[in-house]
Amino acid sequence: MRQITIIFIALFSFALSVAQTTKNPLLTSDYAAQKKWVDSLYASMTLEEKVGQLYMVQVMSNQDQATKNKVIKTIKEHKIGGIIYSNGGPVRQAKLNNELQALSNIPLLIGMDAEWGLSMRLDSTYAFPWNMTLGAIKDNKLIEQTGRQIGEHCKRLGVHFNFAPVVDINTNPKNPIIGNRSFGEDRDNVTEKASFFMKGMQDAGVLANAKHFPGHGDTDQDSHLTLPTISFNEKRIDSIELYPYKKLIHEGLSSVMVAHLNVPSLEPRDGYPSSLSKHIVTDILKERLGFKGLIFTDALTMKGAANFSQTGDIDLAAFQAGNDVMLMSEDVGVGVAKIIEAYKIGKISESRLEHSVKKVLQAKYKVGLNKYKPVKLYNLSKDLLRLKDDILYEELLENAITVVKNKNNLLPLQRLETKTFAYVKLGDDSGSAFLDELRKYAKVHEIQSDNLYTLMSSLKAYNTVIVGFHRSNDNPWKSYKFSNKELVWLHEIAQNHTVILDAFVKPYALSSLKSLENFESIVVSYQNSEIAQRKSAQLIFGAIPSKGNLPVSIGNHFKVGEGIHNNELKRLGYTIPERVGVNSEKLKKIDSVAQVAVDKMMTPGIQLLVARKGKVIYNKNFGKHTYNGKEKVAFDDIYDVASLTKILATLPLLMELEEQGIVSLNSKLSDILPEYRNSNKSHITLKSMLSHYARLRPWEPFYYHTLDTITKRPSKKYYRNKRSNNFNIEVTKNLFLRTDYQDSIPEIIKNSELLESQRYRYSDFPYYILKKFIEQHYDRRLDELAQSHFYEPLGANYTLYNPYYKISSKKIVPTEMDDYYRYQKIHGYVHDMGAAMQDGVGGHAGVFSNANDVAKIMQMYLQKGYYGGKRYLKPETIDKFNTCYYCDNNNRRGIGFDKPQLGDDGPTCGCISMTSFGHSGFTGTYTWADPEEEIVYVFLANRTFPHAGKNLLLRENIRTEIQRLIYEAIEN
């Protein structure tokens, strides 16, 4: 007995010391003014008004007029202290709130459940990731920023209390009501996350609320429907469930919400809700933990409490237990009357009433209700859906997505040329954003079937299968489990293929898989939002690193805290301009310039892309394939890039040979092609030739020599309408050139006269010459070499010669209605006549691509020859070719690359660094890269359709004006 007494005294002394050291979080820095306002107001209030301050009623901005009238009546008759808003919309709520505040003599304290943002209750507002997702993040500053930005939204809408963060430690995977709302199962992680979230939100001027005391994390029942039981002993509850409260109280937590739970170890009365237990609310929370902030009950309409007693009795019991605010009473009038009756008969003392009412008033002063101002409606919707929220959401998902298994380091994916990808969607929600993003990196086919046998047969053509499990992202309570059918299908797919499983649900879904042995890689992406899908695809391909750690254990498969961290591979990512120091509003000015080009018929359509610091920040399409057509330009449409071929195909292959010592920049034509030894070009070096400083003629209309001299149409001497061994060069649909004519073109070039003077003169001839040299060296065609050496490993799966072989004509943009050579629409065949006469494969022209693929190649150059985990070229090689060797001779060109102008006029906006490089093409194409600002700019067009005519894009400086706007948008 003596020992028990000593323990009790020790515990009491400890509790007393804690209570004395914790501060009242509701007090302000101008405490004297606050006390004066609170005391004066309290002294002027009637008993009814004082008791009314203890109530916060539920209001919905989408309610009918009859319900609204009841709320108005409650405010007027019972002088309630506050409102907790639920469903509706932000503008409706703001208007209603202003109206209701005007009816109340003492401004109302406004609360909301906005755990992941206002969207928890309101439409047209922002949804941040759920706590389970945040629990996977290591960088707690991001959690603090999330709390801050949610707080900013609340404050903008006139909300003073956000009933967040949830600090329940979700140690029970079957918990039906907490789950995704918890930061996880580890008490330290939950506590840290809650602490930073609270700090951010309270720094924004919105008071935080920790819930659900004493801990709702290890239940398998929903207190909205029944009274769940927490069966742990007091020691366990103190060390786990109460742990977050201890730290948060010490750090200035404003309020606590007490749950409706049956906790036998803390409350001996069987089935007695914790929210009504004086021992739990007063003895433990207020005295032992020393909490001096506001104490709210959970909603008194919930079955966990409402089943307890008669109407009004629960209100009185809750107040007597130590709660300050009765949340969502079943009947405010009856509850107020019960408390007043108890006060009058001495069951409730004046000091007890004063204690709670003054805390409510202190809170009102702290949030500025002593100087109440209505919510401003102007720009409200815009202020609640901000660019900075999208930026934060991206950062959160990038830091949360977790790789939990990665056999043989499959992720991030490399050696793309060795892989064939299929995507299989499981779940009942969309995975379109995921598939769309995957296809930016590789050729990925979606395989669909209602029959397992058919599905497996279709998958035989692929060696790597990406399975996305997509379930609703509408709220955290939605079902997250695999169906039995899906479990069977997953098992079969994983047995027969290399599989990457990506789960866009909470981690517990994976616990239903009996074995994970046959899965090579498993990714937990937590949510099925569009951003989560896109970021997860970027992670799979190494555009972003993997940083997340599991916030919970997954059955016997993985333990809490596990996560495989991988570095990025320097592949292009996709993000918001501001994240790389570019102003998105300024960047939007590009839209109007591009639209003018289309509207004024300078080109039927445009693909536009801007990347900075390895991230694509602008990728838009304008116009249609043709002026009179219906096909709008899409991201996966491909254009004839014309002379961009020079730096996208021939030049990188030559760079490889230079690195290998096969050639040097000083190699002469007579060195690389013996037939040039006795020609007038034998002395020409690669350096001078590729700098367009070798006196070579600009071009030769080879096709013209093959036309009938009278009809000016393809001569029967050279062409046939059907393919044969002798006529095997397809220059366009149903038109075949004599096979031996390919030998004539090099001869014409070799024997051509040189220009009289040596000066800068752009010429296609170098690339005809280099094509022959490269193909002879490898004994392979140039298109095959470009594919195997660069396009396939880069994942440039939309880049190729002669696309009509492989791609639907609906995805190929036509270039011209040819009325001078081929006399038909040029669609899927190279526009350049010389390249067409080489079977569509020219060193100077012939490549088709989209803006995204061109950007990959330019980014590889910008990264000094490195991309996607592979080194293609040495940094010194890039520098060597990106050098102007004849600038002193008024020649701006590098080796193959175009360079900025030396004077006023030239290929750029004049606002770009001299280390930059790029090229343009006859069809209207243009691309440029700037190492100093880390910019890649791609402009693809078909300005030659229906007829080439005048180059209005050039005359009106459309491409360079867009370039200027890009640079004006750079802020840091």
PDB file of N, CA and C in Angstrom, residues 402-462:
ATOM      1  N   THR A 402       7.762   5.425 -53.394  1.00  0.00           N
ATOM      2  CA  THR A 402       8.704   4.514 -52.738  1.00  0.00           C
ATOM      3  C   THR A 402       8.938   3.253 -53.568  1.00  0.00           C
ATOM      4  N   VAL A 403      10.183   2.970 -53.814  1.00  0.00           N
ATOM      5  CA  VAL A 403      10.562   1.701 -54.434  1.00  0.00           C
ATOM      6  C   VAL A 403      10.832   0.710 -53.301  1.00  0.00           C
ATOM      7  N   VAL A 404      10.047  -0.353 -53.248  1.00  0.00           N
ATOM      8  CA  VAL A 404      10.196  -1.309 -52.143  1.00  0.00           C
ATOM      9  C   VAL A 404      10.910  -2.590 -52.574  1.00  0.00           C
ATOM     10  N   LYS A 405      10.940  -2.842 -53.881  1.00  0.00           N
ATOM     11  CA  LYS A 405      11.684  -3.995 -54.377  1.00  0.00           C
ATOM     12  C   LYS A 405      12.316  -3.623 -55.706  1.00  0.00           C
ATOM     13  N   ASN A 406      13.549  -4.071 -55.923  1.00  0.00           N
ATOM     14  CA  ASN A 406      14.245  -3.715 -57.160  1.00  0.00           C
ATOM     15  C   ASN A 406      15.307  -4.764 -57.478  1.00  0.00           C
ATOM     16  N   LYS A 407      14.831  -5.918 -57.898  1.00  0.00           N
ATOM     17  CA  LYS A 407      15.713  -7.037 -58.205  1.00  0.00           C
ATOM     18  C   LYS A 407      16.638  -6.691 -59.364  1.00  0.00           C
ATOM     19  N   ASN A 408      17.907  -6.977 -59.173  1.00  0.00           N
ATOM     20  CA  ASN A 408      18.938  -6.735 -60.189  1.00  0.00           C
ATOM     21  C   ASN A 408      18.984  -5.283 -60.641  1.00  0.00           C
ATOM     22  N   ASN A 409      18.564  -4.380 -59.733  1.00  0.00           N
ATOM     23  CA  ASN A 409      18.601  -2.943 -60.028  1.00  0.00           C
ATOM     24  C   ASN A 409      17.914  -2.608 -61.351  1.00  0.00           C
ATOM     25  N   LEU A 410      16.762  -3.214 -61.540  1.00  0.00           N
ATOM     26  CA  LEU A 410      16.012  -2.968 -62.780  1.00  0.00           C
ATOM     27  C   LEU A 410      15.647  -1.495 -62.925  1.00  0.00           C
ATOM     28  N   LEU A 411      15.252  -0.887 -61.796  1.00  0.00           N
ATOM     29  CA  LEU A 411      14.909   0.530 -61.806  1.00  0.00           C
ATOM     30  C   LEU A 411      16.084   1.361 -61.325  1.00  0.00           C
ATOM     31  N   PRO A 412      16.236   2.549 -61.887  1.00  0.00           N
ATOM     32  CA  PRO A 412      15.522   3.098 -63.044  1.00  0.00           C
ATOM     33  C   PRO A 412      15.920   2.367 -64.324  1.00  0.00           C
ATOM     34  N   LEU A 413      14.991   2.291 -65.245  1.00  0.00           N
ATOM     35  CA  LEU A 413      15.191   1.514 -66.459  1.00  0.00           C
ATOM     36  C   LEU A 413      16.309   2.076 -67.323  1.00  0.00           C
ATOM     37  N   GLN A 414      17.184   1.201 -67.763  1.00  0.00           N
ATOM     38  CA  GLN A 414      18.278   1.565 -68.651  1.00  0.00           C
ATOM     39  C   GLN A 414      18.295   0.593 -69.831  1.00  0.00           C
ATOM     40  N   ARG A 415      19.213   0.830 -70.751  1.00  0.00           N
ATOM     41  CA  ARG A 415      19.354  -0.009 -71.948  1.00  0.00           C
ATOM     42  C   ARG A 415      17.982  -0.245 -72.603  1.00  0.00           C
ATOM     43  N   LEU A 416      17.339   0.835 -72.921  1.00  0.00           N
ATOM     44  CA  LEU A 416      15.988   0.771 -73.469  1.00  0.00           C
ATOM     45  C   LEU A 416      15.941   0.001 -74.780  1.00  0.00           C
ATOM     46  N   GLU A 417      17.046  -0.001 -75.503  1.00  0.00           N
ATOM     47  CA  GLU A 417      17.067  -0.687 -76.792  1.00  0.00           C
ATOM     48  C   GLU A 417      16.902  -2.198 -76.645  1.00  0.00           C
ATOM     49  N   THR A 418      17.100  -2.708 -75.430  1.00  0.00           N
ATOM     50  CA  THR A 418      16.977  -4.158 -75.213  1.00  0.00           C
ATOM     51  C   THR A 418      15.600  -4.555 -74.683  1.00  0.00           C
ATOM     52  N   LYS A 419      14.737  -3.583 -74.495  1.00  0.00           N
ATOM     53  CA  LYS A 419      13.469  -3.857 -73.828  1.00  0.00           C
ATOM     54  C   LYS A 419      12.275  -3.560 -74.730  1.00  0.00           C
ATOM     55  N   THR A 420      11.267  -4.401 -74.585  1.00  0.00           N
ATOM     56  CA  THR A 420       9.976  -4.167 -75.227  1.00  0.00           C
ATOM     57  C   THR A 420       8.941  -4.068 -74.118  1.00  0.00           C
ATOM     58  N   PHE A 421       8.210  -2.962 -74.106  1.00  0.00           N
ATOM     59  CA  PHE A 421       7.365  -2.643 -72.958  1.00  0.00           C
ATOM     60  C   PHE A 421       5.879  -2.827 -73.253  1.00  0.00           C
ATOM     61  N   ALA A 422       5.204  -3.457 -72.299  1.00  0.00           N
ATOM     62  CA  ALA A 422       3.744  -3.519 -72.305  1.00  0.00           C
ATOM     63  C   ALA A 422       3.240  -2.940 -70.994  1.00  0.00           C
ATOM     64  N   TYR A 423       2.080  -2.334 -71.062  1.00  0.00           N
ATOM     65  CA  TYR A 423       1.436  -1.796 -69.859  1.00  0.00           C
ATOM     66  C   TYR A 423       0.099  -2.501 -69.678  1.00  0.00           C
ATOM     67  N   VAL A 424      -0.129  -2.993 -68.476  1.00  0.00           N
ATOM     68  CA  VAL A 424      -1.403  -3.630 -68.139  1.00  0.00           C
ATOM     69  C   VAL A 424      -2.021  -2.855 -66.987  1.00  0.00           C
ATOM     70  N   LYS A 425      -3.232  -2.383 -67.180  1.00  0.00           N
ATOM     71  CA  LYS A 425      -3.918  -1.623 -66.133  1.00  0.00           C
ATOM     72  C   LYS A 425      -4.825  -2.535 -65.326  1.00  0.00           C
ATOM     73  N   LEU A 426      -4.648  -2.506 -64.011  1.00  0.00           N
ATOM     74  CA  LEU A 426      -5.558  -3.178 -63.088  1.00  0.00           C
ATOM     75  C   LEU A 426      -6.244  -2.111 -62.236  1.00  0.00           C
ATOM     76  N   GLY A 427      -7.345  -2.488 -61.604  1.00  0.00           N
ATOM     77  CA  GLY A 427      -8.084  -1.517 -60.808  1.00  0.00           C
ATOM     78  C   GLY A 427      -9.209  -0.895 -61.610  1.00  0.00           C
ATOM     79  N   ASP A 428     -10.046  -0.120 -60.911  1.00  0.00           N
ATOM     80  CA  ASP A 428     -11.247   0.418 -61.541  1.00  0.00           C
ATOM     81  C   ASP A 428     -11.157   1.907 -61.837  1.00  0.00           C
ATOM     82  N   ASP A 429      -9.961   2.478 -61.750  1.00  0.00           N
ATOM     83  CA  ASP A 429      -9.805   3.900 -62.024  1.00  0.00           C
ATOM     84  C   ASP A 429      -8.848   4.095 -63.199  1.00  0.00           C
ATOM     85  N   SER A 430      -8.765   5.312 -63.672  1.00  0.00           N
ATOM     86  CA  SER A 430      -7.966   5.601 -64.865  1.00  0.00           C
ATOM     87  C   SER A 430      -6.467   5.535 -64.590  1.00  0.00           C
ATOM     88  N   GLY A 431      -5.735   5.039 -65.577  1.00  0.00           N
ATOM     89  CA  GLY A 431      -4.275   5.063 -65.536  1.00  0.00           C
ATOM     90  C   GLY A 431      -3.727   5.780 -66.754  1.00  0.00           C
ATOM     91  N   SER A 432      -4.557   6.618 -67.385  1.00  0.00           N
ATOM     92  CA  SER A 432      -4.179   7.244 -68.655  1.00  0.00           C
ATOM     93  C   SER A 432      -2.991   8.186 -68.524  1.00  0.00           C
ATOM     94  N   ALA A 433      -2.919   8.926 -67.431  1.00  0.00           N
ATOM     95  CA  ALA A 433      -1.796   9.847 -67.241  1.00  0.00           C
ATOM     96  C   ALA A 433      -0.492   9.074 -67.078  1.00  0.00           C
ATOM     97  N   PHE A 434      -0.550   7.946 -66.398  1.00  0.00           N
ATOM     98  CA  PHE A 434       0.624   7.096 -66.211  1.00  0.00           C
ATOM     99  C   PHE A 434       1.119   6.575 -67.554  1.00  0.00           C
ATOM    100  N   LEU A 435       0.204   6.040 -68.356  1.00  0.00           N
ATOM    101  CA  LEU A 435       0.573   5.508 -69.665  1.00  0.00           C
ATOM    102  C   LEU A 435       1.100   6.615 -70.573  1.00  0.00           C
ATOM    103  N   ASP A 436       0.448   7.746 -70.555  1.00  0.00           N
ATOM    104  CA  ASP A 436       0.885   8.883 -71.369  1.00  0.00           C
ATOM    105  C   ASP A 436       2.310   9.293 -71.014  1.00  0.00           C
ATOM    106  N   GLU A 437       2.613   9.296 -69.721  1.00  0.00           N
ATOM    107  CA  GLU A 437       3.951   9.705 -69.284  1.00  0.00           C
ATOM    108  C   GLU A 437       4.992   8.639 -69.608  1.00  0.00           C
ATOM    109  N   LEU A 438       4.629   7.375 -69.455  1.00  0.00           N
ATOM    110  CA  LEU A 438       5.544   6.291 -69.824  1.00  0.00           C
ATOM    111  C   LEU A 438       5.951   6.404 -71.284  1.00  0.00           C
ATOM    112  N   ARG A 439       5.006   6.763 -72.120  1.00  0.00           N
ATOM    113  CA  ARG A 439       5.261   6.839 -73.553  1.00  0.00           C
ATOM    114  C   ARG A 439       6.141   8.007 -73.943  1.00  0.00           C
ATOM    115  N   LYS A 440       6.407   8.905 -73.030  1.00  0.00           N
ATOM    116  CA  LYS A 440       7.366   9.974 -73.305  1.00  0.00           C
ATOM    117  C   LYS A 440       8.802   9.451 -73.259  1.00  0.00           C
ATOM    118  N   TYR A 441       8.965   8.258 -72.691  1.00  0.00           N
ATOM    119  CA  TYR A 441      10.300   7.706 -72.500  1.00  0.00           C
ATOM    120  C   TYR A 441      10.600   6.496 -73.380  1.00  0.00           C
ATOM    121  N   ALA A 442       9.576   5.771 -73.759  1.00  0.00           N
ATOM    122  CA  ALA A 442       9.809   4.557 -74.541  1.00  0.00           C
ATOM    123  C   ALA A 442       8.523   4.184 -75.262  1.00  0.00           C
ATOM    124  N   LYS A 443       8.638   3.231 -76.151  1.00  0.00           N
ATOM    125  CA  LYS A 443       7.467   2.714 -76.842  1.00  0.00           C
ATOM    126  C   LYS A 443       6.782   1.726 -75.912  1.00  0.00           C
ATOM    127  N   VAL A 444       5.605   2.113 -75.425  1.00  0.00           N
ATOM    128  CA  VAL A 444       4.875   1.299 -74.457  1.00  0.00           C
ATOM    129  C   VAL A 444       3.485   1.018 -75.016  1.00  0.00           C
ATOM    130  N   HIS A 445       3.162  -0.254 -75.155  1.00  0.00           N
ATOM    131  CA  HIS A 445       1.855  -0.645 -75.680  1.00  0.00           C
ATOM    132  C   HIS A 445       0.946  -1.092 -74.541  1.00  0.00           C
ATOM    133  N   GLU A 446      -0.273  -0.576 -74.538  1.00  0.00           N
ATOM    134  CA  GLU A 446      -1.238  -1.041 -73.546  1.00  0.00           C
ATOM    135  C   GLU A 446      -1.889  -2.319 -74.049  1.00  0.00           C
ATOM    136  N   ILE A 447      -1.887  -3.337 -73.206  1.00  0.00           N
ATOM    137  CA  ILE A 447      -2.495  -4.612 -73.545  1.00  0.00           C
ATOM    138  C   ILE A 447      -3.748  -4.782 -72.699  1.00  0.00           C
ATOM    139  N   GLN A 448      -4.876  -4.944 -73.366  1.00  0.00           N
ATOM    140  CA  GLN A 448      -6.152  -5.067 -72.676  1.00  0.00           C
ATOM    141  C   GLN A 448      -6.861  -6.347 -73.108  1.00  0.00           C
ATOM    142  N   SER A 449      -7.514  -6.976 -72.173  1.00  0.00           N
ATOM    143  CA  SER A 449      -8.318  -8.147 -72.495  1.00  0.00           C
ATOM    144  C   SER A 449      -9.171  -8.515 -71.290  1.00  0.00           C
ATOM    145  N   ASP A 450     -10.325  -9.074 -71.558  1.00  0.00           N
ATOM    146  CA  ASP A 450     -11.169  -9.583 -70.483  1.00  0.00           C
ATOM    147  C   ASP A 450     -10.873 -11.052 -70.194  1.00  0.00           C
ATOM    148  N   ASN A 451      -9.958 -11.598 -70.993  1.00  0.00           N
ATOM    149  CA  ASN A 451      -9.642 -13.025 -70.891  1.00  0.00           C
ATOM    150  C   ASN A 451      -8.161 -13.199 -70.588  1.00  0.00           C
ATOM    151  N   LEU A 452      -7.839 -13.937 -69.550  1.00  0.00           N
ATOM    152  CA  LEU A 452      -6.454 -14.116 -69.132  1.00  0.00           C
ATOM    153  C   LEU A 452      -5.622 -14.782 -70.217  1.00  0.00           C
ATOM    154  N   TYR A 453      -6.167 -15.791 -70.852  1.00  0.00           N
ATOM    155  CA  TYR A 453      -5.420 -16.492 -71.896  1.00  0.00           C
ATOM    156  C   TYR A 453      -5.058 -15.551 -73.036  1.00  0.00           C
ATOM    157  N   THR A 454      -6.011 -14.739 -73.441  1.00  0.00           N
ATOM    158  CA  THR A 454      -5.753 -13.775 -74.517  1.00  0.00           C
ATOM    159  C   THR A 454      -4.716 -12.752 -74.094  1.00  0.00           C
ATOM    160  N   LEU A 455      -4.833 -12.306 -72.863  1.00  0.00           N
ATOM    161  CA  LEU A 455      -3.871 -11.338 -72.337  1.00  0.00           C
ATOM    162  C   LEU A 455      -2.466 -11.912 -72.351  1.00  0.00           C
ATOM    163  N   MET A 456      -2.310 -13.118 -71.840  1.00  0.00           N
ATOM    164  CA  MET A 456      -0.990 -13.739 -71.773  1.00  0.00           C
ATOM    165  C   MET A 456      -0.422 -13.980 -73.165  1.00  0.00           C
ATOM    166  N   SER A 457      -1.269 -14.319 -74.104  1.00  0.00           N
ATOM    167  CA  SER A 457      -0.810 -14.516 -75.487  1.00  0.00           C
ATOM    168  C   SER A 457      -0.285 -13.203 -76.065  1.00  0.00           C
ATOM    169  N   SER A 458      -1.002 -12.119 -75.792  1.00  0.00           N
ATOM    170  CA  SER A 458      -0.579 -10.807 -76.290  1.00  0.00           C
ATOM    171  C   SER A 458       0.726 -10.352 -75.644  1.00  0.00           C
ATOM    172  N   LEU A 459       0.934 -10.721 -74.398  1.00  0.00           N
ATOM    173  CA  LEU A 459       2.131 -10.280 -73.672  1.00  0.00           C
ATOM    174  C   LEU A 459       3.398 -11.022 -74.095  1.00  0.00           C
ATOM    175  N   LYS A 460       3.259 -12.080 -74.865  1.00  0.00           N
ATOM    176  CA  LYS A 460       4.435 -12.842 -75.289  1.00  0.00           C
ATOM    177  C   LYS A 460       5.397 -12.010 -76.127  1.00  0.00           C
ATOM    178  N   ALA A 461       4.886 -10.969 -76.755  1.00  0.00           N
ATOM    179  CA  ALA A 461       5.719 -10.134 -77.621  1.00  0.00           C
ATOM    180  C   ALA A 461       6.574  -9.147 -76.833  1.00  0.00           C
ATOM    181  N   TYR A 462       6.441  -9.132 -75.505  1.00  0.00           N
ATOM    182  CA  TYR A 462       7.122  -8.117 -74.695  1.00  0.00           C
ATOM    183  C   TYR A 462       7.955  -8.780 -73.607  1.00  0.00           C
TER     184      TYR A 462
END
